[in-house]
Coordinates of C-alpha atoms and ligand atoms in Angstrom, one line a residue:
X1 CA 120.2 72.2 99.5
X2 CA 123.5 71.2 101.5
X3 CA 122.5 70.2 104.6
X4 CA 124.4 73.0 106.8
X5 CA 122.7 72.1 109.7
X6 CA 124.6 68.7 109.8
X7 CA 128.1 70.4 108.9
X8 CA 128.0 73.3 111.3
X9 CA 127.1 71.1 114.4
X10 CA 127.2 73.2 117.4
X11 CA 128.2 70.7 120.2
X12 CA 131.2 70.8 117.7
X13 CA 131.7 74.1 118.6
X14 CA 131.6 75.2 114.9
X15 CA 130.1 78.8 113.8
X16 CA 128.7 79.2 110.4
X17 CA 130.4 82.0 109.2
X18 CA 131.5 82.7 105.1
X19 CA 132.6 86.9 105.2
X20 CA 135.2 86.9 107.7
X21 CA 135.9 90.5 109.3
X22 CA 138.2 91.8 107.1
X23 CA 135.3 91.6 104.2
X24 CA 137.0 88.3 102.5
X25 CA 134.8 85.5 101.6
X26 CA 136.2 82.3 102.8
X27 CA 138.8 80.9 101.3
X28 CA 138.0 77.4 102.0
X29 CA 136.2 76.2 98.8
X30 CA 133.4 73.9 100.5
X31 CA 132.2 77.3 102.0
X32 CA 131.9 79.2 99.3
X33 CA 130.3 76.7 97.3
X34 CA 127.7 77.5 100.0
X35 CA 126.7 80.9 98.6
X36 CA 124.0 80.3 96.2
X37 CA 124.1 82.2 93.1
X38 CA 121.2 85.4 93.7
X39 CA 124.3 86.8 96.4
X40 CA 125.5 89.0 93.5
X41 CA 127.5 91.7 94.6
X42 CA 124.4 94.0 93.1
X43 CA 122.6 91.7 95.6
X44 CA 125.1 92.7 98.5
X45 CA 125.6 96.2 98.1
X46 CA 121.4 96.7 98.1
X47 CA 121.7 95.0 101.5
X48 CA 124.2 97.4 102.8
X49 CA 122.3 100.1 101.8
X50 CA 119.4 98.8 103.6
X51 CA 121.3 98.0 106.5
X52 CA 122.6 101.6 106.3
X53 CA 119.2 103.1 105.9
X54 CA 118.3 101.5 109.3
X55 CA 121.6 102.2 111.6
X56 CA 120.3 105.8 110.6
X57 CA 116.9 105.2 111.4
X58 CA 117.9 103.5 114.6
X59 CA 120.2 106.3 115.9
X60 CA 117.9 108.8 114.8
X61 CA 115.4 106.8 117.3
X62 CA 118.0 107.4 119.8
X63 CA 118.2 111.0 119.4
X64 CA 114.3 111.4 119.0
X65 CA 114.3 109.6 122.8
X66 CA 117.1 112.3 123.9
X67 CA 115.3 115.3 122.5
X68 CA 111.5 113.9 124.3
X69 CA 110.3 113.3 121.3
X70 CA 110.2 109.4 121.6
X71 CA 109.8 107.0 124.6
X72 CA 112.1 104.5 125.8
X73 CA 113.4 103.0 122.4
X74 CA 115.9 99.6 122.1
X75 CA 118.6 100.1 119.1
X76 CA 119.8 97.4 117.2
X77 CA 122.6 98.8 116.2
X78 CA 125.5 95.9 115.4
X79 CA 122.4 93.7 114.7
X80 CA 121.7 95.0 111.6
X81 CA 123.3 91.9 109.2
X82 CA 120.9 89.8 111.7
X83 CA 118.0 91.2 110.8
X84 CA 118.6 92.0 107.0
X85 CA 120.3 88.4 106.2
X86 CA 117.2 87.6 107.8
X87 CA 114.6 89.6 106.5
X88 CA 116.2 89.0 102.6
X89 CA 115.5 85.2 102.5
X90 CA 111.9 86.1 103.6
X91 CA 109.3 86.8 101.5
X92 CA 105.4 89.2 102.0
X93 CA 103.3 85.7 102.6
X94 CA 105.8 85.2 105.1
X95 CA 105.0 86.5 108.9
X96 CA 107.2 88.2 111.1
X97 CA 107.0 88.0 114.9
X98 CA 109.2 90.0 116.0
X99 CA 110.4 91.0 120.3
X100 CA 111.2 94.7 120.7
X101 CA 114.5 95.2 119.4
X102 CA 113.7 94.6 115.4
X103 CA 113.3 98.0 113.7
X104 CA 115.7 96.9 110.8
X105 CA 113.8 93.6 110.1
X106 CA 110.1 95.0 110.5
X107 CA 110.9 97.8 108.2
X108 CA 112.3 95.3 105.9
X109 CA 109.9 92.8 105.9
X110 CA 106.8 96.3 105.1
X111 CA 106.5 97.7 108.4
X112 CA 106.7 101.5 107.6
X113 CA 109.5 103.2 109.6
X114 CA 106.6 105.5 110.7
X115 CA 104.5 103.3 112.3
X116 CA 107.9 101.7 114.1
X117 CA 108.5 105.4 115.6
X118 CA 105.2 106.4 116.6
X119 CA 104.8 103.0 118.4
X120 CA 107.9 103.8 120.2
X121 CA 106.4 107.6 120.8
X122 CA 103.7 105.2 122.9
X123 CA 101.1 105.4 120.4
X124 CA 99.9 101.6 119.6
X125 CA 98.2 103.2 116.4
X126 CA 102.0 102.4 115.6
X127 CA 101.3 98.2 116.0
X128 CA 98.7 98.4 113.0
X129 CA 100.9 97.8 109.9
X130 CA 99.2 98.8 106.4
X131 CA 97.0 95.6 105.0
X132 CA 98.8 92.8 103.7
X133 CA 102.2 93.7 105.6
X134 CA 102.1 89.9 108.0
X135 CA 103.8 91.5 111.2
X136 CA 102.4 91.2 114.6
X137 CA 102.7 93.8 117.1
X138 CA 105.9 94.3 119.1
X139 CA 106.6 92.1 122.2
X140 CA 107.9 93.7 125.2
X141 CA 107.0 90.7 127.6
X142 CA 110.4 89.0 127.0
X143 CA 109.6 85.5 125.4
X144 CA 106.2 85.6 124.9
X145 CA 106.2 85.5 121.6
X146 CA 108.0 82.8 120.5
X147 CA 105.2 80.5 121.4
X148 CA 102.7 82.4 118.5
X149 CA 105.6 81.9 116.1
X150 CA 104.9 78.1 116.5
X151 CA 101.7 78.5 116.7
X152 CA 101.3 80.2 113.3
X153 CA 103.3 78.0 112.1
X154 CA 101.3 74.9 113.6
X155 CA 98.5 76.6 111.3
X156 CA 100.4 76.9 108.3
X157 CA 101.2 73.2 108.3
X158 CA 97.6 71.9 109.1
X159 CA 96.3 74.5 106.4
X160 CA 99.0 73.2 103.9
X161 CA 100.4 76.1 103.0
X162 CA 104.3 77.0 102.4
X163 CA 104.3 80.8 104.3
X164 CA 106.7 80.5 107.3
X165 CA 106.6 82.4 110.8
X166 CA 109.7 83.8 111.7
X167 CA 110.1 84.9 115.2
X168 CA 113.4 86.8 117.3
X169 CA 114.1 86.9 120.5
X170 CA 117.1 87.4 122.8
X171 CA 119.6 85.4 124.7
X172 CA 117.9 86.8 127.7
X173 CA 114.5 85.1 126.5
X174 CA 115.9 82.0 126.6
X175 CA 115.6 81.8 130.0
X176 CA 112.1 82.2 130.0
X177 CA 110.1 78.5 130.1
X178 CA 108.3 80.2 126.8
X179 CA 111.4 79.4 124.9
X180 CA 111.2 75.7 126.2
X181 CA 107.8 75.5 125.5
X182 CA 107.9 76.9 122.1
X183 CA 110.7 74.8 121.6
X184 CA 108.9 71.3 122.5
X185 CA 105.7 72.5 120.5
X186 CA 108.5 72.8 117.3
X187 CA 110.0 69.7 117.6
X188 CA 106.7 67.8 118.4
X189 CA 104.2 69.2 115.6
X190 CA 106.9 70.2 113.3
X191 CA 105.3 74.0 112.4
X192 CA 106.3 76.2 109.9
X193 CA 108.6 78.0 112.4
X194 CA 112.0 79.7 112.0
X195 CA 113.1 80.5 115.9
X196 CA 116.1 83.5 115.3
X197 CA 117.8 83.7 118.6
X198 CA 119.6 87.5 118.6
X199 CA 122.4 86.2 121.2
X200 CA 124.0 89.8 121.5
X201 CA 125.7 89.2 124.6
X202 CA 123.8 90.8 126.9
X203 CA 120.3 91.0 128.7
X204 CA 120.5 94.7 130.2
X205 CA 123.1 93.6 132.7
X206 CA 123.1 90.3 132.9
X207 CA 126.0 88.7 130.2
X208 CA 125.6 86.0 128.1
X209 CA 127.6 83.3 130.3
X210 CA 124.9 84.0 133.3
X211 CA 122.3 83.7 131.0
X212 CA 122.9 79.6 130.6
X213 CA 125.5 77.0 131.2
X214 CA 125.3 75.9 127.8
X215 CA 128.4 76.5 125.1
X216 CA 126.0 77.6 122.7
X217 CA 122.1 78.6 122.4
X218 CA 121.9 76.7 119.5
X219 CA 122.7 73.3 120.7
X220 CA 119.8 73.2 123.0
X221 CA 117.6 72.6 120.0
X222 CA 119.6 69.0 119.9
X223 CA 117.4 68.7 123.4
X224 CA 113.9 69.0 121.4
X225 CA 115.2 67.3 118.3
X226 CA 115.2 70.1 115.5
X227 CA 118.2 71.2 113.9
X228 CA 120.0 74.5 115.8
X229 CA 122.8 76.6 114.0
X230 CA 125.3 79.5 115.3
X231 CA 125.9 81.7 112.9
X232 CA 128.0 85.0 112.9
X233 CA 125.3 87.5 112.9
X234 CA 127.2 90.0 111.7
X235 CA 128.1 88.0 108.7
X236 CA 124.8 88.7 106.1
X237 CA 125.7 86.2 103.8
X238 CA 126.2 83.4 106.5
X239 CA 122.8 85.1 107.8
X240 CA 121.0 84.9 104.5
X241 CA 121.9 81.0 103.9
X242 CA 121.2 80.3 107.5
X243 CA 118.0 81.3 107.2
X244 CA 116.9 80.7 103.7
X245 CA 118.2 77.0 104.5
X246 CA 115.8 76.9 107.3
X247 CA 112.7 78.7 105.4
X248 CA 113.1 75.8 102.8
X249 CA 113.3 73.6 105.5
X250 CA 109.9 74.8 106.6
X251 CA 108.2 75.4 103.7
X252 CA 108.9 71.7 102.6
X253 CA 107.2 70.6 106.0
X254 CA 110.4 69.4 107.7
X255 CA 109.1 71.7 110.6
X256 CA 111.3 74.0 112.4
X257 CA 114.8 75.2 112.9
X258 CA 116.2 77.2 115.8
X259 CA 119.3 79.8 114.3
X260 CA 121.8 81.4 117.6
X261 CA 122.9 84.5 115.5
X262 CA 126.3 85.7 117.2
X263 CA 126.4 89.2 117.5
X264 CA 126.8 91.9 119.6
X265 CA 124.6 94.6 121.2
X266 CA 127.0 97.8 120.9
X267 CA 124.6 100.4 122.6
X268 CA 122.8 100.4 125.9
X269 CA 120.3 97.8 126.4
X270 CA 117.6 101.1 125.4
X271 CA 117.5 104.3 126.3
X272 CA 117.0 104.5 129.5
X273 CA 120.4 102.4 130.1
X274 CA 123.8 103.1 130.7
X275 CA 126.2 100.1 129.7
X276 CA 128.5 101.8 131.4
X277 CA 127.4 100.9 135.0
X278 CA 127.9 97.0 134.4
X279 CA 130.0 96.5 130.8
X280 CA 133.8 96.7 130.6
X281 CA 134.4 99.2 127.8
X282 CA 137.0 97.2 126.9
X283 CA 134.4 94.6 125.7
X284 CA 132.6 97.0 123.1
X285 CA 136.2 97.9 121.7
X286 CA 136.9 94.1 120.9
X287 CA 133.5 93.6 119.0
X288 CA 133.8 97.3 117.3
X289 CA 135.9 95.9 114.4
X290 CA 133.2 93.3 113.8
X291 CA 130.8 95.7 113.1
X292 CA 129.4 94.1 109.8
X293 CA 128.7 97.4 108.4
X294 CA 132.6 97.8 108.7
X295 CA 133.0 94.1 107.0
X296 CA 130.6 95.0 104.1
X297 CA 132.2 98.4 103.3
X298 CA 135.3 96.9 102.9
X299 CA 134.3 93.9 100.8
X300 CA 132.4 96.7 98.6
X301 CA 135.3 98.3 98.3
X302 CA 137.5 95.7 96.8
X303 CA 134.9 94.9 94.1
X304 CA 134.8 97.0 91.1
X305 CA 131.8 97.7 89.0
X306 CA 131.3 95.5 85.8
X307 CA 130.4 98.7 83.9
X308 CA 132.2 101.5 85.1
X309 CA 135.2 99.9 86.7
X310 CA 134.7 101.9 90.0
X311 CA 134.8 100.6 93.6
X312 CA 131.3 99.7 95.0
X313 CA 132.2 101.4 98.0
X314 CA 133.5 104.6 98.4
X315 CA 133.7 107.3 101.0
X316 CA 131.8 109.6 98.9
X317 CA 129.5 107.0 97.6
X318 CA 128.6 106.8 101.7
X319 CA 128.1 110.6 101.8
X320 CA 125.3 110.7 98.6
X321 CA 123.4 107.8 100.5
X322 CA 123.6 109.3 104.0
X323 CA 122.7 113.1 102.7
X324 CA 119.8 111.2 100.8
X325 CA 118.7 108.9 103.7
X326 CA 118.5 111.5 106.3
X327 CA 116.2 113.9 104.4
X328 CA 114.2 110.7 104.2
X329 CA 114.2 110.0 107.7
X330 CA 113.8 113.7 108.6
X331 CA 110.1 113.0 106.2
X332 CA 109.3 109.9 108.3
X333 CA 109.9 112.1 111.5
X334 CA 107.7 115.0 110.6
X335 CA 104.7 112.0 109.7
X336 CA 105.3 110.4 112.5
X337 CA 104.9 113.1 115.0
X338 CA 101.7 114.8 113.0
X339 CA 99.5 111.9 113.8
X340 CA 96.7 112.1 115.9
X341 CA 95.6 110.3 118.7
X342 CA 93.3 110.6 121.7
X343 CA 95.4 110.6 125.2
X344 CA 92.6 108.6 126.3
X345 CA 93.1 105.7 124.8
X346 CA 95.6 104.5 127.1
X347 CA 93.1 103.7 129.5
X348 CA 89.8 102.7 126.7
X349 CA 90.5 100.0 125.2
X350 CA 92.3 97.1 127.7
X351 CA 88.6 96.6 129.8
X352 CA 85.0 96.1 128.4
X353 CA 84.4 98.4 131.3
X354 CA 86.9 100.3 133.1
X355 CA 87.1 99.7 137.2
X356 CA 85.7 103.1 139.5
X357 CA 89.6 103.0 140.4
X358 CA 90.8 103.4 136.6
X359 CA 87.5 105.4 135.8
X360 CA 89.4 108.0 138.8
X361 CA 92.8 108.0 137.2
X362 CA 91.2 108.7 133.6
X363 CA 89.8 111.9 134.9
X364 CA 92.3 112.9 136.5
X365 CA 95.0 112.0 133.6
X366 CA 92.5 114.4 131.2
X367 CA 92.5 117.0 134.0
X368 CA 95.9 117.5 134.2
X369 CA 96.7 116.9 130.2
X370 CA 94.4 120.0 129.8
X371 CA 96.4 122.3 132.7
X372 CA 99.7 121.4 131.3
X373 CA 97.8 122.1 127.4
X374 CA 96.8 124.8 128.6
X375 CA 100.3 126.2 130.5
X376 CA 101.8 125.2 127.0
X377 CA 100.1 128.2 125.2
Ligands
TPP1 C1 108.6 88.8 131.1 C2 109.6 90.0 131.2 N1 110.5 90.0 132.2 C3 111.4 91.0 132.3 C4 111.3 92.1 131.4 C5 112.3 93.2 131.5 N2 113.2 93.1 130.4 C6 113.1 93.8 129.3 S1 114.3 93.5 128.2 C7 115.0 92.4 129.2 C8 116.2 91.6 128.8 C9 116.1 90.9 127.5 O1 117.3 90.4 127.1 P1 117.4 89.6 125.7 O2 116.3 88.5 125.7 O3 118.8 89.1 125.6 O4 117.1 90.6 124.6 P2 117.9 92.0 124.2 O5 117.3 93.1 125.1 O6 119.3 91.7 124.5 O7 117.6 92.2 122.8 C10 114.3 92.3 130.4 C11 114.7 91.4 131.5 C12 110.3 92.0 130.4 N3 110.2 93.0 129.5 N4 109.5 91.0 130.3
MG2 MG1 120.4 89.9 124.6

C-alpha cells in the first residue's frame, strides 16, 4: 500500500484530495494511481445512494424534532462522504465508536435507522443495536470517547486480532485533554485505533481557528508520533483510501492513525441552534458548491453505463430513489414511534438505589405524566 501518509504531510500544508468539486478525478496521474481497483463506478454510485438515503434520513430527523416528535437531534448533513468513505473501508468485526453527530456511519456500519431515531426521541432502548452490530452507544460528553476507541483497540492488539475501533469526533473535541490522552495512549501502545477527526468548521459557535492555533488538526499527531492525514471529507474516494490505508495499517499492528476529514457543517450545530446568530451566511454559500453529494452527481453524470449507454446520474434517476427512500423512511418513522417504553426509566436505572430527593421527583414526574395522559383524552 503507498504510503500516503508520508506523501500528504500536513505540516506541508498538503490535503489528500482525488475528486475535485467539479466531479473530475485528478488529473495528476500519481493520484489516481491511488484509487485501488474495488472504486468501480458500480462501487461509487451505491455509495451515493447511501449517502442519499441518509441526507434524507437526516432531514427527516430535523423535521421529526420541528413537528415534537423527536428531541434535540445533530444533522450531519455535508458530512455525509465522511462518514460513508468511512464506513465503506470498514468491515462487521470492525467496531464503531461513534460522538453524536454520526447517523450516516452507524446506519452504515448496522445500526438500524430506527434505533438511531428513537435514541434521539430520548429513549436509550435506542443505544442497544441488534446482536452482532459492534457500535457503542452515542457520546454526548464531547471527547469522551475517543479514549475507549484506543482502548478497544489496546484489546484487539494484546488479543491478536485484526478488528479495528474506529472512533469520530469533532474539531471542538480536540480541545478536550481526552483527545491528548487518547492520543499519547495511540502512539505509546500502538492499538488497533483509527481516530476520524470530523473538522466541520465549527463547535456550535466557536469557529475552527479559535478552536486551536495549529494549521491543521492532523499535524498534531506528528506531536504523539503516529501518522495524521487531512483529507477533503467531502471527497469519498480520498475518504475511502484514507481510511482503508489506515485500517490496514491497524490491522497489520502498525497501531494507530489520526485522519482531519475537511468538511463543513452546513446546518445548525442541532436543533436547537440557530447558525444564524454567530455564522456569516456568506460562509455556508462558499462551502455550498462543495457539497459532495453535488460532486458525486456530477461525476455520475458523466459516466455512461457499460450496458445500456445511459448516464449514471440523472434527474429522474434522483426522483425514483427519493420517491422510494422516503416511503422507506416514512416505515422507519411509524416503527420508531410505536415502541414502548416505561417513562420511568429515566430515573431506574442510573442508581442501585435512588436518593429520597430523586425517589420525590419520580413521583411527581408519574403524577403529572398521568394528568397531562389523562387531559390528552
Ligand atoms: C464535555 C462536554 N462539554 C460541552 C458540551 C456541550 N457541547 C455539545 S456539542 C459541543 C461542540 C462540539 O463541537 P465539535 O467537537 O466540533 O463537534 P460538532 O458538534 O461540530 O460535530 C459542545 C461544546 C458537551 N456535550 N460535553
Ligand atoms: Mg465541529
Amino acid at each position: 500500500m503507498t504510503d500516503i501518509f508520508s506523501q500528504f504531510n500536513p505540516l506541508e500544508g498538503k490535503r489528500f484530495q482525488v475528486m475535485d468539486e467539479q466531479g473530475a478525478i485528478s488529473a495528476d496521474p500519481a493520484l489516481a494511481a491511488l484509487i485501488p481497483p474495488e472504486l468501480t463506478d458500480d462501487w461509487i454510485k451505491n455509495a451515493y445512494e447511501k449517502m442519499l438515503f441518509m441526507k434524507m434520513a437526516d432531514q427527516k430527523a430535523n423535521n421529526l424534532q420541528r413537528t415534537g416528535r423527536m428531541g434535540t437531534y445533530a444533522s450531519i448533513r455535508g458530512q455525509e462522504a465522511t462518514q460513508t468513505g468511512a464506513a465503506l473501508a470498514m468491515t462487521p468485526q470492525d467496531w464503531l465508536v461513534p460522538a453524536f453527530r454520526e447517523l450516516g456511519v452507524m446506519w452504515m456500519h448496522g445500526v438500524p435507522m430506527e434505533n438511531i431515531y428513537v435514541y434521539w426521541m430520548g429513549n436509550e432502548l435506542g443505544s442497544l443495536p441488534p446482536p452482532n452490530i459492534n457500535c457503542i452507544p452515542i457520546s454526548i460528553a464531547v471527547g469522551s470517547q475517543m479514549l475507549h476507541a484506543v482502548g478497544i483497540g489496546m484489546g484487539m492488539k494484546k488479543k491478536k486480532q485484526t478488528s479495528v475501533a474506529v472512533t469520530f469526533f469533532g474539531d471542538g473535541a480536540t480541545s478536550e485533554g481526552d483527545f491528548h490522552e487518547a492520543m499519547n495512549c495511540a502512539g505509546v501502545f500502538k492499538p488497533n485505533t483509527v481516530l476520524i477527526c470530523q473538522n466541520n468548521q465549527w463547535a456550535i459557535s466557536v469557529p475552527r481557528s479559535y478552536q486551536t492555533k495549529s494549521v491543521t488538526i492532523a499535524q498534531k499527531a506528528q506531536a504523539y508520533a503516529i501518522p495524521g492525514i487531512q483529507v477533503d471529507g467531502n471527497d469519498l474516494l480520498a475518504m475511502y483510501i484514507a481510511t482503508k490505508t489506515a485500517m490496514d495499517r491497524a490491522r497489520a499492528g502498525e497501531g494507530a492513525t489520526l485522519i482531519e476529514a475537511y468538511t463543513y457543517r452546513l446546518g445548525d450545530h442541532t436543533t436547537s441552534d440557530d447558525a444564524k446568530k454567530y455564522r456569516d451566511p456568506a460562509e455556508v454559500e462558499l462551502w455550498k458548491p462543495k457539497d459532495p453529494m453535488i460532486r458525486l452527481q456530477k461525476y455520475l453524470a458523466g459516466c455512461l453505463h457499460p450496458g445500456t449507454g445511459q448516464n449514471l446520474w440523472s434527474q429522474a434517476y434522483e426522483d425514483e430513489l427519493v420517491a422510494r427512500y422516503e416511503k422507506e423512511i416514512d416505515t422507519i418513522v411509524e416503527k420508531s414511534q410505536s415502541v414502548q417504553y416505561n417513562p420511568a426509566d429515566i430515573f431506574d436505572y442510573t442508581y442501585a438505589q435512588l436518593t429520597p430527593h430523586l425517589i420525590e421527583q419520580r413521583t411527581e414526574f408519574l403524577t403529572r405524566l398521568e394528568i397531562s395522559q389523562a387531559e390528552q383524552v
